[in-house]
Amino acid sequence: MKLIRLLASASTFVMVTALATTNAFAQNSDKAITASLSQKLNLDIISIADSPVPGLKQVFTNRGLFYVSDNGEFFLQARVYNITQGVEDETENALKSVRLEGVERFKDSAIEFKADKEKYVINVFTDTTCGYCRKLHNEMDQLNGLGITVRYLAWPRAGINSKVYDDTVSIWCSQDPHQAITDAKAGKPVNDAKCKNQVAEQFKFGQQIGVSGTPNIIMPDGSVVPGYQPAQALALALKDLS
């Protein structure tokens, strides 16, 4: 009996030691990958996780989602599909989670046009100089009437060092952001205003999840409508998701 207890203790020690060694290796591997990608590709690494594909890590960066081999030698910009049961887009599933976490983080700094009888919430990256963003905004009463709450996130297409960015900050800092963004999208001049804001953070988040144009509509399940859709078409798409 004593021998059995000794063998059991030894087995437990080996398992714990092996697990600790594995975890330490994984942590060191992640650190090495982070350092390599930062130095060689000038990427800011936000998170590293195992991917659905053995031998590949899933790397979320300031420029989007990528994959890298466990040894850090190979870097891929790709879509991963699981074909065991149908065709499942694993890359899109990962991005959906990232998008939803991000829009939740910016919920209090979005400019929200709330529906009285809310059924759905969409988050829209917008630029006041974008023609299709203006077209979507002109349908705000219709969207709200269909039970669709719209939360605007800032995505000045010209980048952070631009007049559009400065105007966007002024809109978010206005005493009445709803009227300010409505006026701007009608082509009226933007009055200067300054305050603590998250316009830059919202723009950078858009870059992280691959936003390349506006309007970019994030649906309640984290999927994306990359462009303008009429209010009725959005309502039908939202209904299909529910």
GROMACS .gro file of C-alpha atoms in nm:
model
  242
    1MET     CA    1   0.000   0.000   0.000
    2LYS     CA    2   0.284   0.234   0.086
    3LEU     CA    3   0.447   0.155  -0.250
    4ILE     CA    4   0.121   0.237  -0.430
    5ARG     CA    5   0.097   0.572  -0.253
    6LEU     CA    6   0.457   0.651  -0.344
    7LEU     CA    7   0.397   0.562  -0.708
    8ALA     CA    8   0.080   0.775  -0.714
    9SER     CA    9   0.267   1.072  -0.564
   10ALA     CA   10   0.548   1.032  -0.814
   11SER     CA   11   0.300   1.015  -1.102
   12THR     CA   12   0.124   1.331  -0.980
   13PHE     CA   13   0.460   1.509  -0.947
   14VAL     CA   14   0.556   1.415  -1.305
   15MET     CA   15   0.219   1.533  -1.440
   16VAL     CA   16   0.238   1.866  -1.255
   17THR     CA   17   0.600   1.917  -1.362
   18ALA     CA   18   0.514   1.838  -1.724
   19LEU     CA   19   0.219   2.077  -1.715
   20ALA     CA   20   0.430   2.354  -1.564
   21THR     CA   21   0.700   2.296  -1.826
   22THR     CA   22   0.440   2.306  -2.105
   23ASN     CA   23   0.288   2.629  -1.973
   24ALA     CA   24   0.630   2.788  -1.935
   25PHE     CA   25   0.721   2.685  -2.291
   26ALA     CA   26   0.393   2.827  -2.425
   27GLN     CA   27   0.449   3.156  -2.242
   28ASN     CA   28   0.806   3.182  -2.369
   29SER     CA   29   0.688   3.092  -2.718
   30ASP     CA   30   0.423   3.365  -2.709
   31LYS     CA   31   0.679   3.618  -2.589
   32ALA     CA   32   0.918   3.521  -2.867
   33ILE     CA   33   0.641   3.546  -3.128
   34THR     CA   34   0.536   3.886  -2.993
   35ALA     CA   35   0.893   4.016  -3.006
   36SER     CA   36   0.951   3.878  -3.356
   37LEU     CA   37   0.631   4.019  -3.507
   38SER     CA   38   0.682   4.354  -3.338
   39GLN     CA   39   1.041   4.388  -3.464
   40LYS     CA   40   1.007   4.241  -3.813
   41LEU     CA   41   0.657   4.346  -3.914
   42ASN     CA   42   0.603   4.650  -3.692
   43LEU     CA   43   0.282   4.505  -3.547
   44ASP     CA   44   0.139   4.573  -3.203
   45ILE     CA   45   0.032   4.240  -3.055
   46ILE     CA   46  -0.292   4.258  -2.860
   47SER     CA   47  -0.338   3.889  -2.785
   48ILE     CA   48  -0.212   3.544  -2.881
   49ALA     CA   49  -0.420   3.228  -2.852
   50ASP     CA   50  -0.429   2.876  -2.987
   51SER     CA   51  -0.603   2.854  -3.323
   52PRO     CA   52  -0.834   2.572  -3.433
   53VAL     CA   53  -0.545   2.445  -3.651
   54PRO     CA   54  -0.274   2.242  -3.473
   55GLY     CA   55   0.063   2.411  -3.508
   56LEU     CA   56  -0.078   2.759  -3.563
   57LYS     CA   57  -0.130   3.044  -3.319
   58GLN     CA   58  -0.405   3.301  -3.365
   59VAL     CA   59  -0.261   3.652  -3.329
   60PHE     CA   60  -0.480   3.958  -3.290
   61THR     CA   61  -0.293   4.278  -3.376
   62ASN     CA   62  -0.349   4.648  -3.437
   63ARG     CA   63  -0.383   4.558  -3.805
   64GLY     CA   64  -0.619   4.263  -3.779
   65LEU     CA   65  -0.622   3.890  -3.715
   66PHE     CA   66  -0.334   3.675  -3.840
   67TYR     CA   67  -0.187   3.330  -3.788
   68VAL     CA   68   0.169   3.232  -3.706
   69SER     CA   69   0.337   2.892  -3.675
   70ASP     CA   70   0.423   2.773  -3.324
   71ASN     CA   71   0.793   2.817  -3.394
   72GLY     CA   72   0.736   3.172  -3.521
   73GLU     CA   73   0.883   3.103  -3.866
   74PHE     CA   74   0.570   3.140  -4.077
   75PHE     CA   75   0.317   3.422  -4.079
   76LEU     CA   76  -0.019   3.392  -4.253
   77GLN     CA   77  -0.299   3.626  -4.347
   78ALA     CA   78  -0.574   3.375  -4.414
   79ARG     CA   79  -0.923   3.245  -4.345
   80VAL     CA   80  -0.953   2.920  -4.153
   81TYR     CA   81  -1.250   2.700  -4.235
   82ASN     CA   82  -1.361   2.395  -4.038
   83ILE     CA   83  -1.510   2.142  -4.281
   84THR     CA   84  -1.586   1.859  -4.039
   85GLN     CA   85  -1.954   1.956  -4.027
   86GLY     CA   86  -2.049   2.180  -4.313
   87VAL     CA   87  -1.819   2.479  -4.367
   88GLU     CA   88  -1.754   2.688  -4.056
   89ASP     CA   89  -1.554   3.009  -4.087
   90GLU     CA   90  -1.339   2.993  -3.774
   91THR     CA   91  -1.166   3.322  -3.852
   92GLU     CA   92  -1.499   3.504  -3.874
   93ASN     CA   93  -1.614   3.342  -3.549
   94ALA     CA   94  -1.303   3.475  -3.373
   95LEU     CA   95  -1.355   3.822  -3.521
   96LYS     CA   96  -1.720   3.826  -3.415
   97SER     CA   97  -1.616   3.786  -3.053
   98VAL     CA   98  -1.354   4.061  -3.084
   99ARG     CA   99  -1.604   4.298  -3.248
  100LEU     CA  100  -1.866   4.242  -2.981
  101GLU     CA  101  -1.615   4.294  -2.699
  102GLY     CA  102  -1.501   4.618  -2.863
  103VAL     CA  103  -1.844   4.770  -2.924
  104GLU     CA  104  -1.938   4.688  -2.566
  105ARG     CA  105  -1.625   4.868  -2.448
  106PHE     CA  106  -1.719   5.180  -2.646
  107LYS     CA  107  -2.090   5.169  -2.566
  108ASP     CA  108  -2.077   5.476  -2.343
  109SER     CA  109  -1.871   5.682  -2.589
  110ALA     CA  110  -2.084   5.611  -2.896
  111ILE     CA  111  -2.335   5.863  -3.030
  112GLU     CA  112  -2.658   5.670  -2.991
  113PHE     CA  113  -2.984   5.727  -3.177
  114LYS     CA  114  -3.216   5.512  -2.971
  115ALA     CA  115  -3.536   5.356  -3.099
  116ASP     CA  116  -3.840   5.413  -2.875
  117LYS     CA  117  -3.944   5.051  -2.921
  118GLU     CA  118  -3.601   4.896  -2.947
  119LYS     CA  119  -3.573   4.553  -3.106
  120TYR     CA  120  -3.215   4.560  -3.229
  121VAL     CA  121  -2.891   4.753  -3.175
  122ILE     CA  122  -2.640   4.806  -3.454
  123ASN     CA  123  -2.300   4.971  -3.420
  124VAL     CA  124  -2.190   5.175  -3.720
  125PHE     CA  125  -1.841   5.305  -3.795
  126THR     CA  126  -1.909   5.637  -3.964
  127ASP     CA  127  -1.742   5.932  -4.133
  128THR     CA  128  -1.934   6.258  -4.173
  129THR     CA  129  -1.785   6.320  -4.520
  130CYS     CA  130  -1.890   5.979  -4.652
  131GLY     CA  131  -2.180   5.996  -4.898
  132TYR     CA  132  -2.327   5.660  -4.804
  133CYS     CA  133  -2.293   5.742  -4.433
  134ARG     CA  134  -2.503   6.051  -4.501
  135LYS     CA  135  -2.755   5.842  -4.692
  136LEU     CA  136  -2.785   5.601  -4.399
  137HIS     CA  137  -2.822   5.889  -4.155
  138ASN     CA  138  -3.104   6.036  -4.363
  139GLU     CA  139  -3.296   5.716  -4.287
  140MET     CA  140  -3.250   5.746  -3.910
  141ASP     CA  141  -3.619   5.812  -3.840
  142GLN     CA  142  -3.708   5.508  -4.049
  143LEU     CA  143  -3.445   5.293  -3.876
  144ASN     CA  144  -3.565   5.399  -3.532
  145GLY     CA  145  -3.924   5.344  -3.638
  146LEU     CA  146  -3.835   4.985  -3.729
  147GLY     CA  147  -3.701   4.934  -3.377
  148ILE     CA  148  -3.335   4.970  -3.473
  149THR     CA  149  -3.110   5.163  -3.235
  150VAL     CA  150  -2.801   5.304  -3.407
  151ARG     CA  151  -2.477   5.359  -3.219
  152TYR     CA  152  -2.218   5.558  -3.411
  153LEU     CA  153  -1.849   5.487  -3.368
  154ALA     CA  154  -1.595   5.729  -3.512
  155TRP     CA  155  -1.392   5.626  -3.814
  156PRO     CA  156  -1.251   5.935  -3.988
  157ARG     CA  157  -1.134   5.786  -4.317
  158ALA     CA  158  -0.847   6.030  -4.364
  159GLY     CA  159  -0.685   5.915  -4.042
  160ILE     CA  160  -0.598   6.071  -3.710
  161ASN     CA  161  -0.387   6.357  -3.848
  162SER     CA  162  -0.659   6.510  -4.061
  163LYS     CA  163  -0.925   6.780  -4.059
  164VAL     CA  164  -1.193   6.512  -4.067
  165TYR     CA  165  -1.050   6.371  -3.745
  166ASP     CA  166  -1.048   6.715  -3.581
  167ASP     CA  167  -1.408   6.772  -3.691
  168THR     CA  168  -1.504   6.430  -3.557
  169VAL     CA  169  -1.355   6.515  -3.218
  170SER     CA  170  -1.552   6.842  -3.220
  171ILE     CA  171  -1.873   6.653  -3.295
  172TRP     CA  172  -1.816   6.402  -3.015
  173CYS     CA  173  -1.731   6.691  -2.779
  174SER     CA  174  -2.028   6.906  -2.879
  175GLN     CA  175  -2.290   6.994  -2.621
  176ASP     CA  176  -2.539   6.820  -2.851
  177PRO     CA  177  -2.352   6.546  -3.043
  178HIS     CA  178  -2.673   6.421  -3.206
  179GLN     CA  179  -2.741   6.758  -3.367
  180ALA     CA  180  -2.374   6.815  -3.443
  181ILE     CA  181  -2.337   6.489  -3.636
  182THR     CA  182  -2.668   6.549  -3.813
  183ASP     CA  183  -2.556   6.897  -3.919
  184ALA     CA  184  -2.215   6.771  -4.031
  185LYS     CA  185  -2.373   6.499  -4.242
  186ALA     CA  186  -2.592   6.766  -4.401
  187GLY     CA  187  -2.274   6.946  -4.509
  188LYS     CA  188  -2.285   7.222  -4.247
  189PRO     CA  189  -1.960   7.346  -4.088
  190VAL     CA  190  -1.849   7.192  -3.760
  191ASN     CA  191  -1.791   7.419  -3.462
  192ASP     CA  192  -1.465   7.357  -3.278
  193ALA     CA  193  -1.494   7.178  -2.944
  194LYS     CA  194  -1.249   6.994  -2.723
  195CYS     CA  195  -1.295   6.740  -2.446
  196LYS     CA  196  -1.169   6.406  -2.324
  197ASN     CA  197  -1.285   6.161  -2.590
  198GLN     CA  198  -1.230   5.817  -2.740
  199VAL     CA  199  -1.238   5.906  -3.109
  200ALA     CA  200  -0.880   5.790  -3.166
  201GLU     CA  201  -0.943   5.468  -2.974
  202GLN     CA  202  -1.254   5.396  -3.177
  203PHE     CA  203  -1.065   5.457  -3.501
  204LYS     CA  204  -0.782   5.227  -3.395
  205PHE     CA  205  -1.029   4.959  -3.292
  206GLY     CA  206  -1.183   4.981  -3.638
  207GLN     CA  207  -0.839   4.922  -3.789
  208GLN     CA  208  -0.787   4.623  -3.562
  209ILE     CA  209  -1.102   4.450  -3.686
  210GLY     CA  210  -1.037   4.529  -4.051
  211VAL     CA  211  -1.260   4.829  -4.117
  212SER     CA  212  -1.151   4.978  -4.449
  213GLY     CA  213  -1.449   5.196  -4.540
  214THR     CA  214  -1.770   5.346  -4.409
  215PRO     CA  215  -2.041   5.286  -4.318
  216ASN     CA  216  -1.931   4.962  -4.158
  217ILE     CA  217  -2.221   4.805  -3.970
  218ILE     CA  218  -2.165   4.559  -3.687
  219MET     CA  219  -2.472   4.346  -3.632
  220PRO     CA  220  -2.588   4.214  -3.292
  221ASP     CA  221  -2.415   3.877  -3.348
  222GLY     CA  222  -2.083   4.042  -3.436
  223SER     CA  223  -2.113   3.990  -3.811
  224VAL     CA  224  -2.053   4.281  -4.047
  225VAL     CA  225  -2.243   4.458  -4.322
  226PRO     CA  226  -1.958   4.637  -4.506
  227GLY     CA  227  -2.147   4.924  -4.660
  228TYR     CA  228  -2.478   5.102  -4.692
  229GLN     CA  229  -2.800   4.906  -4.673
  230PRO     CA  230  -3.150   5.058  -4.690
  231ALA     CA  231  -3.343   5.061  -4.363
  232GLN     CA  232  -3.589   4.792  -4.474
  233ALA     CA  233  -3.307   4.563  -4.591
  234LEU     CA  234  -3.129   4.603  -4.257
  235ALA     CA  235  -3.452   4.526  -4.072
  236LEU     CA  236  -3.491   4.202  -4.271
  237ALA     CA  237  -3.127   4.104  -4.209
  238LEU     CA  238  -3.168   4.168  -3.837
  239LYS     CA  239  -3.488   3.964  -3.828
  240ASP     CA  240  -3.305   3.673  -3.992
  241LEU     CA  241  -3.043   3.682  -3.715
  242SER     CA  242  -3.297   3.667  -3.433
   0.00000   0.00000   0.00000
